[in-house]
Amino acid sequence: MSHTATTQDEKQLPVVGDHHVDPHFHPDGIAFLDGQYLPMSQAKISVLDWGFLHSDATYDTVHVWNGRFFRLDLHLDRFLGGLEKLRMTIPFDRDGVTEILHNCVALSGHRAAYVEMLCTRGASPTFSRDPRQAVNRFMAFAVPFGSVANAEQLQRGLRVAISDKMRIPPASIDPAIKNYHWLDLVRGLYDAYDRGAETALLLDFNGNVAEGPGFNVFCVKDGKLSTPATGVLPGVTRRTVFDLCAEEGLAATATDVSVTALREADEVFITSTAGGIMPVTEIDGAAIANGKVGPITSRLMARYWQKHDDPAWSSQVNYPR
């Protein structure tokens, strides 16, 4: 062996940096973390956090439109309910969380915002595997509003594929607890992309239609609306559709929705805080009815956005003057 050769023992180890250099893009916004309001680029969690390692977390998202939160109380109900069911605690009551969300939006300056509140299990100071020893961690952020459907898709309707992937059954995880268990949804999305569609719907444990990545689904037949009843997140926008239907004199029911019923519907639309009420005009490559956005869908879409200015449904953000 040559005397000039470097042995394994003589190899220089890499230098340990004193801070992380982040090469990634971050949207413009403000986050709340550990009692501090920070730019989104500075909002980070440990790789040891169980929210990251085990998807042990719950969250909720609400949006701001024209400077007003929409149905914030319903989102807070669901988030606080999820904390209780997961046996998590945070150092803020309902009013405290509300104030933090308002501050994130006001400090961001966004008049149209996507706002998230979340709590992870955190990590154990002693690296115990006992979840009771983990310190739960609350965070929130406000970034620019985003939609499941873009402007073109809202105009012509989404192209959806029905995946054969089964949504996680409610006996395993209560769908009323909003969570980050999305691998079934992500696999469904790839099924959709492989078939030339733009998003996906998954099936429930009985082979009926369940929901998609971040949205519920409705179909309209003979003027009556139906949406899957079991194995789905009870979405706030889904609830809003029921409330709008009551005002508009339309019949709406939560029930089993078969794949056949969805394909043979007169109209189909999806609902999400990220986009509101969004039309679907094609399923598995076949047009729904005449392939155009239907009249009931259009009517509900218009009413939905009108309600954003209604003080009974929305609340003003106090921006700095």
PDB file of N, CA, C and O in Angstrom, residues 152-220:
ATOM      1  N   GLU A 152     -59.593  27.749 -14.655  1.00  0.00           N
ATOM      2  CA  GLU A 152     -60.097  27.036 -15.833  1.00  0.00           C
ATOM      3  C   GLU A 152     -60.991  25.864 -15.407  1.00  0.00           C
ATOM      4  O   GLU A 152     -62.059  25.635 -15.991  1.00  0.00           O
ATOM      5  N   GLN A 153     -60.568  25.117 -14.410  1.00  0.00           N
ATOM      6  CA  GLN A 153     -61.329  23.955 -13.946  1.00  0.00           C
ATOM      7  C   GLN A 153     -62.666  24.376 -13.324  1.00  0.00           C
ATOM      8  O   GLN A 153     -63.673  23.672 -13.472  1.00  0.00           O
ATOM      9  N   LEU A 154     -62.677  25.509 -12.647  1.00  0.00           N
ATOM     10  CA  LEU A 154     -63.932  26.013 -12.093  1.00  0.00           C
ATOM     11  C   LEU A 154     -64.912  26.388 -13.198  1.00  0.00           C
ATOM     12  O   LEU A 154     -66.128  26.290 -13.026  1.00  0.00           O
ATOM     13  N   GLN A 155     -64.380  26.807 -14.323  1.00  0.00           N
ATOM     14  CA  GLN A 155     -65.220  27.216 -15.443  1.00  0.00           C
ATOM     15  C   GLN A 155     -65.773  25.997 -16.209  1.00  0.00           C
ATOM     16  O   GLN A 155     -66.972  25.939 -16.517  1.00  0.00           O
ATOM     17  N   ARG A 156     -64.938  25.015 -16.492  1.00  0.00           N
ATOM     18  CA  ARG A 156     -65.347  23.870 -17.316  1.00  0.00           C
ATOM     19  C   ARG A 156     -65.703  22.625 -16.510  1.00  0.00           C
ATOM     20  O   ARG A 156     -66.339  21.706 -17.002  1.00  0.00           O
ATOM     21  N   GLY A 157     -65.279  22.602 -15.240  1.00  0.00           N
ATOM     22  CA  GLY A 157     -65.502  21.425 -14.410  1.00  0.00           C
ATOM     23  C   GLY A 157     -64.290  20.521 -14.376  1.00  0.00           C
ATOM     24  O   GLY A 157     -63.529  20.435 -15.350  1.00  0.00           O
ATOM     25  N   LEU A 158     -64.097  19.855 -13.254  1.00  0.00           N
ATOM     26  CA  LEU A 158     -62.953  18.977 -13.061  1.00  0.00           C
ATOM     27  C   LEU A 158     -63.136  17.629 -13.754  1.00  0.00           C
ATOM     28  O   LEU A 158     -64.262  17.144 -13.928  1.00  0.00           O
ATOM     29  N   ARG A 159     -62.011  17.027 -14.124  1.00  0.00           N
ATOM     30  CA  ARG A 159     -61.995  15.655 -14.627  1.00  0.00           C
ATOM     31  C   ARG A 159     -61.524  14.756 -13.490  1.00  0.00           C
ATOM     32  O   ARG A 159     -60.387  14.887 -13.017  1.00  0.00           O
ATOM     33  N   VAL A 160     -62.381  13.849 -13.055  1.00  0.00           N
ATOM     34  CA  VAL A 160     -62.125  13.028 -11.871  1.00  0.00           C
ATOM     35  C   VAL A 160     -62.060  11.554 -12.263  1.00  0.00           C
ATOM     36  O   VAL A 160     -62.777  11.112 -13.164  1.00  0.00           O
ATOM     37  N   ALA A 161     -61.198  10.808 -11.585  1.00  0.00           N
ATOM     38  CA  ALA A 161     -61.160   9.349 -11.748  1.00  0.00           C
ATOM     39  C   ALA A 161     -61.501   8.711 -10.410  1.00  0.00           C
ATOM     40  O   ALA A 161     -61.128   9.224  -9.350  1.00  0.00           O
ATOM     41  N   ILE A 162     -62.223   7.591 -10.456  1.00  0.00           N
ATOM     42  CA  ILE A 162     -62.558   6.849  -9.242  1.00  0.00           C
ATOM     43  C   ILE A 162     -61.511   5.762  -9.054  1.00  0.00           C
ATOM     44  O   ILE A 162     -61.402   4.841  -9.862  1.00  0.00           O
ATOM     45  N   SER A 163     -60.737   5.901  -7.990  1.00  0.00           N
ATOM     46  CA  SER A 163     -59.691   4.929  -7.695  1.00  0.00           C
ATOM     47  C   SER A 163     -60.290   3.715  -7.000  1.00  0.00           C
ATOM     48  O   SER A 163     -61.334   3.807  -6.339  1.00  0.00           O
ATOM     49  N   ASP A 164     -59.618   2.572  -7.122  1.00  0.00           N
ATOM     50  CA  ASP A 164     -60.066   1.390  -6.383  1.00  0.00           C
ATOM     51  C   ASP A 164     -59.449   1.329  -4.986  1.00  0.00           C
ATOM     52  O   ASP A 164     -59.679   0.392  -4.234  1.00  0.00           O
ATOM     53  N   LYS A 165     -58.663   2.357  -4.630  1.00  0.00           N
ATOM     54  CA  LYS A 165     -58.090   2.404  -3.293  1.00  0.00           C
ATOM     55  C   LYS A 165     -59.187   2.688  -2.270  1.00  0.00           C
ATOM     56  O   LYS A 165     -60.076   3.508  -2.490  1.00  0.00           O
ATOM     57  N   MET A 166     -59.104   1.986  -1.132  1.00  0.00           N
ATOM     58  CA  MET A 166     -60.103   2.165  -0.083  1.00  0.00           C
ATOM     59  C   MET A 166     -59.668   3.261   0.885  1.00  0.00           C
ATOM     60  O   MET A 166     -58.535   3.297   1.338  1.00  0.00           O
ATOM     61  N   ARG A 167     -60.593   4.167   1.183  1.00  0.00           N
ATOM     62  CA  ARG A 167     -60.333   5.180   2.200  1.00  0.00           C
ATOM     63  C   ARG A 167     -60.208   4.492   3.557  1.00  0.00           C
ATOM     64  O   ARG A 167     -60.897   3.514   3.830  1.00  0.00           O
ATOM     65  N   ILE A 168     -59.312   4.999   4.404  1.00  0.00           N
ATOM     66  CA  ILE A 168     -59.120   4.413   5.735  1.00  0.00           C
ATOM     67  C   ILE A 168     -60.473   4.304   6.429  1.00  0.00           C
ATOM     68  O   ILE A 168     -61.194   5.299   6.555  1.00  0.00           O
ATOM     69  N   PRO A 169     -60.869   3.111   6.869  1.00  0.00           N
ATOM     70  CA  PRO A 169     -62.205   2.944   7.447  1.00  0.00           C
ATOM     71  C   PRO A 169     -62.350   3.642   8.801  1.00  0.00           C
ATOM     72  O   PRO A 169     -61.370   3.776   9.544  1.00  0.00           O
ATOM     73  N   PRO A 170     -63.557   4.094   9.131  1.00  0.00           N
ATOM     74  CA  PRO A 170     -63.778   4.839  10.379  1.00  0.00           C
ATOM     75  C   PRO A 170     -63.528   4.012  11.629  1.00  0.00           C
ATOM     76  O   PRO A 170     -63.289   4.581  12.698  1.00  0.00           O
ATOM     77  N   ALA A 171     -63.572   2.671  11.519  1.00  0.00           N
ATOM     78  CA  ALA A 171     -63.255   1.837  12.676  1.00  0.00           C
ATOM     79  C   ALA A 171     -61.777   1.949  13.040  1.00  0.00           C
ATOM     80  O   ALA A 171     -61.386   1.666  14.174  1.00  0.00           O
ATOM     81  N   SER A 172     -60.946   2.360  12.070  1.00  0.00           N
ATOM     82  CA  SER A 172     -59.515   2.529  12.322  1.00  0.00           C
ATOM     83  C   SER A 172     -59.199   3.943  12.789  1.00  0.00           C
ATOM     84  O   SER A 172     -58.489   4.138  13.782  1.00  0.00           O
ATOM     85  N   ILE A 173     -59.687   4.916  12.068  1.00  0.00           N
ATOM     86  CA  ILE A 173     -59.459   6.326  12.421  1.00  0.00           C
ATOM     87  C   ILE A 173     -60.759   7.085  12.241  1.00  0.00           C
ATOM     88  O   ILE A 173     -61.354   7.066  11.157  1.00  0.00           O
ATOM     89  N   ASP A 174     -61.208   7.741  13.293  1.00  0.00           N
ATOM     90  CA  ASP A 174     -62.432   8.538  13.252  1.00  0.00           C
ATOM     91  C   ASP A 174     -62.263   9.654  12.218  1.00  0.00           C
ATOM     92  O   ASP A 174     -61.420  10.534  12.394  1.00  0.00           O
ATOM     93  N   PRO A 175     -63.045   9.647  11.133  1.00  0.00           N
ATOM     94  CA  PRO A 175     -62.864  10.676  10.103  1.00  0.00           C
ATOM     95  C   PRO A 175     -63.238  12.079  10.573  1.00  0.00           C
ATOM     96  O   PRO A 175     -62.911  13.058   9.905  1.00  0.00           O
ATOM     97  N   ALA A 176     -63.919  12.180  11.722  1.00  0.00           N
ATOM     98  CA  ALA A 176     -64.243  13.502  12.260  1.00  0.00           C
ATOM     99  C   ALA A 176     -63.004  14.198  12.820  1.00  0.00           C
ATOM    100  O   ALA A 176     -63.021  15.409  13.049  1.00  0.00           O
ATOM    101  N   ILE A 177     -61.926  13.420  13.055  1.00  0.00           N
ATOM    102  CA  ILE A 177     -60.652  13.999  13.495  1.00  0.00           C
ATOM    103  C   ILE A 177     -59.828  14.276  12.243  1.00  0.00           C
ATOM    104  O   ILE A 177     -59.340  13.362  11.590  1.00  0.00           O
ATOM    105  N   LYS A 178     -59.692  15.531  11.902  1.00  0.00           N
ATOM    106  CA  LYS A 178     -58.946  15.872  10.685  1.00  0.00           C
ATOM    107  C   LYS A 178     -57.480  15.497  10.899  1.00  0.00           C
ATOM    108  O   LYS A 178     -56.885  15.856  11.919  1.00  0.00           O
ATOM    109  N   ASN A 179     -56.911  14.753   9.947  1.00  0.00           N
ATOM    110  CA  ASN A 179     -55.583  14.194  10.168  1.00  0.00           C
ATOM    111  C   ASN A 179     -54.758  14.198   8.886  1.00  0.00           C
ATOM    112  O   ASN A 179     -55.255  14.515   7.808  1.00  0.00           O
ATOM    113  N   TYR A 180     -53.489  13.814   9.049  1.00  0.00           N
ATOM    114  CA  TYR A 180     -52.557  13.812   7.914  1.00  0.00           C
ATOM    115  C   TYR A 180     -52.308  12.412   7.354  1.00  0.00           C
ATOM    116  O   TYR A 180     -51.309  12.186   6.678  1.00  0.00           O
ATOM    117  N   HIS A 181     -53.193  11.464   7.616  1.00  0.00           N
ATOM    118  CA  HIS A 181     -53.038  10.114   7.065  1.00  0.00           C
ATOM    119  C   HIS A 181     -53.517  10.126   5.605  1.00  0.00           C
ATOM    120  O   HIS A 181     -54.639   9.751   5.295  1.00  0.00           O
ATOM    121  N   TRP A 182     -52.638  10.505   4.720  1.00  0.00           N
ATOM    122  CA  TRP A 182     -53.020  10.774   3.331  1.00  0.00           C
ATOM    123  C   TRP A 182     -52.459   9.774   2.326  1.00  0.00           C
ATOM    124  O   TRP A 182     -52.619   9.953   1.125  1.00  0.00           O
ATOM    125  N   LEU A 183     -51.791   8.710   2.758  1.00  0.00           N
ATOM    126  CA  LEU A 183     -51.161   7.837   1.768  1.00  0.00           C
ATOM    127  C   LEU A 183     -52.182   7.159   0.872  1.00  0.00           C
ATOM    128  O   LEU A 183     -51.916   6.924  -0.321  1.00  0.00           O
ATOM    129  N   ASP A 184     -53.365   6.830   1.409  1.00  0.00           N
ATOM    130  CA  ASP A 184     -54.404   6.267   0.552  1.00  0.00           C
ATOM    131  C   ASP A 184     -54.863   7.291  -0.480  1.00  0.00           C
ATOM    132  O   ASP A 184     -55.069   6.976  -1.654  1.00  0.00           O
ATOM    133  N   LEU A 185     -54.992   8.539  -0.051  1.00  0.00           N
ATOM    134  CA  LEU A 185     -55.410   9.608  -0.961  1.00  0.00           C
ATOM    135  C   LEU A 185     -54.343   9.900  -2.023  1.00  0.00           C
ATOM    136  O   LEU A 185     -54.658  10.112  -3.200  1.00  0.00           O
ATOM    137  N   VAL A 186     -53.087   9.888  -1.613  1.00  0.00           N
ATOM    138  CA  VAL A 186     -52.003  10.145  -2.561  1.00  0.00           C
ATOM    139  C   VAL A 186     -51.921   9.025  -3.601  1.00  0.00           C
ATOM    140  O   VAL A 186     -51.739   9.278  -4.801  1.00  0.00           O
ATOM    141  N   ARG A 187     -52.080   7.783  -3.154  1.00  0.00           N
ATOM    142  CA  ARG A 187     -52.086   6.672  -4.112  1.00  0.00           C
ATOM    143  C   ARG A 187     -53.265   6.811  -5.087  1.00  0.00           C
ATOM    144  O   ARG A 187     -53.126   6.531  -6.285  1.00  0.00           O
ATOM    145  N   GLY A 188     -54.403   7.270  -4.573  1.00  0.00           N
ATOM    146  CA  GLY A 188     -55.549   7.513  -5.444  1.00  0.00           C
ATOM    147  C   GLY A 188     -55.268   8.604  -6.463  1.00  0.00           C
ATOM    148  O   GLY A 188     -55.689   8.505  -7.628  1.00  0.00           O
ATOM    149  N   LEU A 189     -54.557   9.646  -6.037  1.00  0.00           N
ATOM    150  CA  LEU A 189     -54.194  10.719  -6.962  1.00  0.00           C
ATOM    151  C   LEU A 189     -53.339  10.185  -8.111  1.00  0.00           C
ATOM    152  O   LEU A 189     -53.553  10.546  -9.278  1.00  0.00           O
ATOM    153  N   TYR A 190     -52.379   9.352  -7.796  1.00  0.00           N
ATOM    154  CA  TYR A 190     -51.540   8.795  -8.865  1.00  0.00           C
ATOM    155  C   TYR A 190     -52.354   7.905  -9.807  1.00  0.00           C
ATOM    156  O   TYR A 190     -52.109   7.892 -11.024  1.00  0.00           O
ATOM    157  N   ASP A 191     -53.336   7.184  -9.269  1.00  0.00           N
ATOM    158  CA  ASP A 191     -54.250   6.438 -10.140  1.00  0.00           C
ATOM    159  C   ASP A 191     -54.925   7.393 -11.127  1.00  0.00           C
ATOM    160  O   ASP A 191     -55.055   7.105 -12.325  1.00  0.00           O
ATOM    161  N   ALA A 192     -55.383   8.530 -10.593  1.00  0.00           N
ATOM    162  CA  ALA A 192     -56.078   9.514 -11.434  1.00  0.00           C
ATOM    163  C   ALA A 192     -55.145  10.099 -12.491  1.00  0.00           C
ATOM    164  O   ALA A 192     -55.508  10.193 -13.672  1.00  0.00           O
ATOM    165  N   TYR A 193     -53.947  10.489 -12.086  1.00  0.00           N
ATOM    166  CA  TYR A 193     -53.000  11.069 -13.035  1.00  0.00           C
ATOM    167  C   TYR A 193     -52.655  10.070 -14.140  1.00  0.00           C
ATOM    168  O   TYR A 193     -52.545  10.437 -15.314  1.00  0.00           O
ATOM    169  N   ASP A 194     -52.488   8.801 -13.757  1.00  0.00           N
ATOM    170  CA  ASP A 194     -52.154   7.777 -14.755  1.00  0.00           C
ATOM    171  C   ASP A 194     -53.259   7.616 -15.793  1.00  0.00           C
ATOM    172  O   ASP A 194     -53.006   7.145 -16.910  1.00  0.00           O
ATOM    173  N   ARG A 195     -54.486   8.004 -15.426  1.00  0.00           N
ATOM    174  CA  ARG A 195     -55.628   7.852 -16.332  1.00  0.00           C
ATOM    175  C   ARG A 195     -56.054   9.182 -16.960  1.00  0.00           C
ATOM    176  O   ARG A 195     -57.135   9.285 -17.539  1.00  0.00           O
ATOM    177  N   GLY A 196     -55.203  10.199 -16.838  1.00  0.00           N
ATOM    178  CA  GLY A 196     -55.478  11.475 -17.492  1.00  0.00           C
ATOM    179  C   GLY A 196     -56.468  12.360 -16.769  1.00  0.00           C
ATOM    180  O   GLY A 196     -56.943  13.349 -17.342  1.00  0.00           O
ATOM    181  N   ALA A 197     -56.787  12.038 -15.514  1.00  0.00           N
ATOM    182  CA  ALA A 197     -57.708  12.863 -14.727  1.00  0.00           C
ATOM    183  C   ALA A 197     -56.927  13.861 -13.878  1.00  0.00           C
ATOM    184  O   ALA A 197     -55.694  13.799 -13.784  1.00  0.00           O
ATOM    185  N   GLU A 198     -57.663  14.771 -13.245  1.00  0.00           N
ATOM    186  CA  GLU A 198     -57.027  15.847 -12.481  1.00  0.00           C
ATOM    187  C   GLU A 198     -57.070  15.633 -10.982  1.00  0.00           C
ATOM    188  O   GLU A 198     -56.263  16.205 -10.241  1.00  0.00           O
ATOM    189  N   THR A 199     -58.006  14.838 -10.510  1.00  0.00           N
ATOM    190  CA  THR A 199     -58.042  14.467  -9.101  1.00  0.00           C
ATOM    191  C   THR A 199     -58.829  13.169  -8.969  1.00  0.00           C
ATOM    192  O   THR A 199     -59.314  12.625  -9.962  1.00  0.00           O
ATOM    193  N   ALA A 200     -58.914  12.673  -7.734  1.00  0.00           N
ATOM    194  CA  ALA A 200     -59.430  11.323  -7.528  1.00  0.00           C
ATOM    195  C   ALA A 200     -60.520  11.273  -6.474  1.00  0.00           C
ATOM    196  O   ALA A 200     -60.594  12.137  -5.583  1.00  0.00           O
ATOM    197  N   LEU A 201     -61.361  10.249  -6.575  1.00  0.00           N
ATOM    198  CA  LEU A 201     -62.284   9.871  -5.509  1.00  0.00           C
ATOM    199  C   LEU A 201     -61.946   8.455  -5.077  1.00  0.00           C
ATOM    200  O   LEU A 201     -61.650   7.600  -5.917  1.00  0.00           O
ATOM    201  N   LEU A 202     -61.973   8.211  -3.767  1.00  0.00           N
ATOM    202  CA  LEU A 202     -61.716   6.886  -3.232  1.00  0.00           C
ATOM    203  C   LEU A 202     -63.015   6.237  -2.805  1.00  0.00           C
ATOM    204  O   LEU A 202     -64.034   6.913  -2.615  1.00  0.00           O
ATOM    205  N   LEU A 203     -62.971   4.926  -2.612  1.00  0.00           N
ATOM    206  CA  LEU A 203     -64.139   4.157  -2.197  1.00  0.00           C
ATOM    207  C   LEU A 203     -64.113   3.905  -0.694  1.00  0.00           C
ATOM    208  O   LEU A 203     -63.046   3.940  -0.067  1.00  0.00           O
ATOM    209  N   ASP A 204     -65.296   3.632  -0.116  1.00  0.00           N
ATOM    210  CA  ASP A 204     -65.340   3.256   1.290  1.00  0.00           C
ATOM    211  C   ASP A 204     -65.221   1.736   1.422  1.00  0.00           C
ATOM    212  O   ASP A 204     -65.027   1.018   0.434  1.00  0.00           O
ATOM    213  N   PHE A 205     -65.342   1.236   2.645  1.00  0.00           N
ATOM    214  CA  PHE A 205     -65.135  -0.195   2.907  1.00  0.00           C
ATOM    215  C   PHE A 205     -66.237  -1.064   2.320  1.00  0.00           C
ATOM    216  O   PHE A 205     -66.109  -2.294   2.288  1.00  0.00           O
ATOM    217  N   ASN A 206     -67.330  -0.462   1.838  1.00  0.00           N
ATOM    218  CA  ASN A 206     -68.397  -1.220   1.178  1.00  0.00           C
ATOM    219  C   ASN A 206     -68.369  -1.073  -0.341  1.00  0.00           C
ATOM    220  O   ASN A 206     -69.271  -1.550  -1.029  1.00  0.00           O
ATOM    221  N   GLY A 207     -67.361  -0.385  -0.858  1.00  0.00           N
ATOM    222  CA  GLY A 207     -67.264  -0.194  -2.295  1.00  0.00           C
ATOM    223  C   GLY A 207     -68.064   0.979  -2.824  1.00  0.00           C
ATOM    224  O   GLY A 207     -68.177   1.164  -4.031  1.00  0.00           O
ATOM    225  N   ASN A 208     -68.638   1.783  -1.918  1.00  0.00           N
ATOM    226  CA  ASN A 208     -69.336   3.006  -2.329  1.00  0.00           C
ATOM    227  C   ASN A 208     -68.340   4.162  -2.400  1.00  0.00           C
ATOM    228  O   ASN A 208     -67.213   4.077  -1.901  1.00  0.00           O
ATOM    229  N   VAL A 209     -68.772   5.252  -2.996  1.00  0.00           N
ATOM    230  CA  VAL A 209     -67.923   6.440  -3.099  1.00  0.00           C
ATOM    231  C   VAL A 209     -67.729   7.041  -1.708  1.00  0.00           C
ATOM    232  O   VAL A 209     -68.673   7.130  -0.921  1.00  0.00           O
ATOM    233  N   ALA A 210     -66.493   7.452  -1.392  1.00  0.00           N
ATOM    234  CA  ALA A 210     -66.208   8.078  -0.102  1.00  0.00           C
ATOM    235  C   ALA A 210     -65.878   9.560  -0.295  1.00  0.00           C
ATOM    236  O   ALA A 210     -66.764  10.409  -0.272  1.00  0.00           O
ATOM    237  N   GLU A 211     -64.620   9.876  -0.513  1.00  0.00           N
ATOM    238  CA  GLU A 211     -64.190  11.268  -0.651  1.00  0.00           C
ATOM    239  C   GLU A 211     -62.891  11.311  -1.419  1.00  0.00           C
ATOM    240  O   GLU A 211     -62.349  10.276  -1.812  1.00  0.00           O
ATOM    241  N   GLY A 212     -62.372  12.520  -1.632  1.00  0.00           N
ATOM    242  CA  GLY A 212     -61.118  12.693  -2.346  1.00  0.00           C
ATOM    243  C   GLY A 212     -60.092  13.395  -1.490  1.00  0.00           C
ATOM    244  O   GLY A 212     -60.340  13.667  -0.312  1.00  0.00           O
ATOM    245  N   PRO A 213     -58.927  13.713  -2.048  1.00  0.00           N
ATOM    246  CA  PRO A 213     -57.861  14.367  -1.290  1.00  0.00           C
ATOM    247  C   PRO A 213     -58.247  15.783  -0.871  1.00  0.00           C
ATOM    248  O   PRO A 213     -58.086  16.750  -1.620  1.00  0.00           O
ATOM    249  N   GLY A 214     -58.790  15.890   0.329  1.00  0.00           N
ATOM    250  CA  GLY A 214     -59.154  17.193   0.872  1.00  0.00           C
ATOM    251  C   GLY A 214     -60.529  17.679   0.479  1.00  0.00           C
ATOM    252  O   GLY A 214     -60.824  18.867   0.644  1.00  0.00           O
ATOM    253  N   PHE A 215     -61.407  16.797  -0.019  1.00  0.00           N
ATOM    254  CA  PHE A 215     -62.735  17.267  -0.396  1.00  0.00           C
ATOM    255  C   PHE A 215     -63.796  16.175  -0.256  1.00  0.00           C
ATOM    256  O   PHE A 215     -63.515  14.990  -0.339  1.00  0.00           O
ATOM    257  N   ASN A 216     -65.045  16.639  -0.044  1.00  0.00           N
ATOM    258  CA  ASN A 216     -66.229  15.783  -0.100  1.00  0.00           C
ATOM    259  C   ASN A 216     -66.839  15.886  -1.495  1.00  0.00           C
ATOM    260  O   ASN A 216     -66.461  16.754  -2.289  1.00  0.00           O
ATOM    261  N   VAL A 217     -67.800  14.994  -1.798  1.00  0.00           N
ATOM    262  CA  VAL A 217     -68.428  14.993  -3.114  1.00  0.00           C
ATOM    263  C   VAL A 217     -69.945  14.940  -2.979  1.00  0.00           C
ATOM    264  O   VAL A 217     -70.475  14.318  -2.052  1.00  0.00           O
ATOM    265  N   PHE A 218     -70.639  15.634  -3.868  1.00  0.00           N
ATOM    266  CA  PHE A 218     -72.103  15.617  -3.961  1.00  0.00           C
ATOM    267  C   PHE A 218     -72.503  15.230  -5.369  1.00  0.00           C
ATOM    268  O   PHE A 218     -71.804  15.564  -6.337  1.00  0.00           O
ATOM    269  N   CYS A 219     -73.641  14.571  -5.492  1.00  0.00           N
ATOM    270  CA  CYS A 219     -74.235  14.385  -6.810  1.00  0.00           C
ATOM    271  C   CYS A 219     -75.678  14.876  -6.778  1.00  0.00           C
ATOM    272  O   CYS A 219     -76.313  14.907  -5.716  1.00  0.00           O
ATOM    273  N   VAL A 220     -76.166  15.280  -7.921  1.00  0.00           N
ATOM    274  CA  VAL A 220     -77.528  15.787  -8.076  1.00  0.00           C
ATOM    275  C   VAL A 220     -78.261  14.887  -9.056  1.00  0.00           C
ATOM    276  O   VAL A 220     -77.765  14.622 -10.158  1.00  0.00           O
TER     277      VAL A 220
END
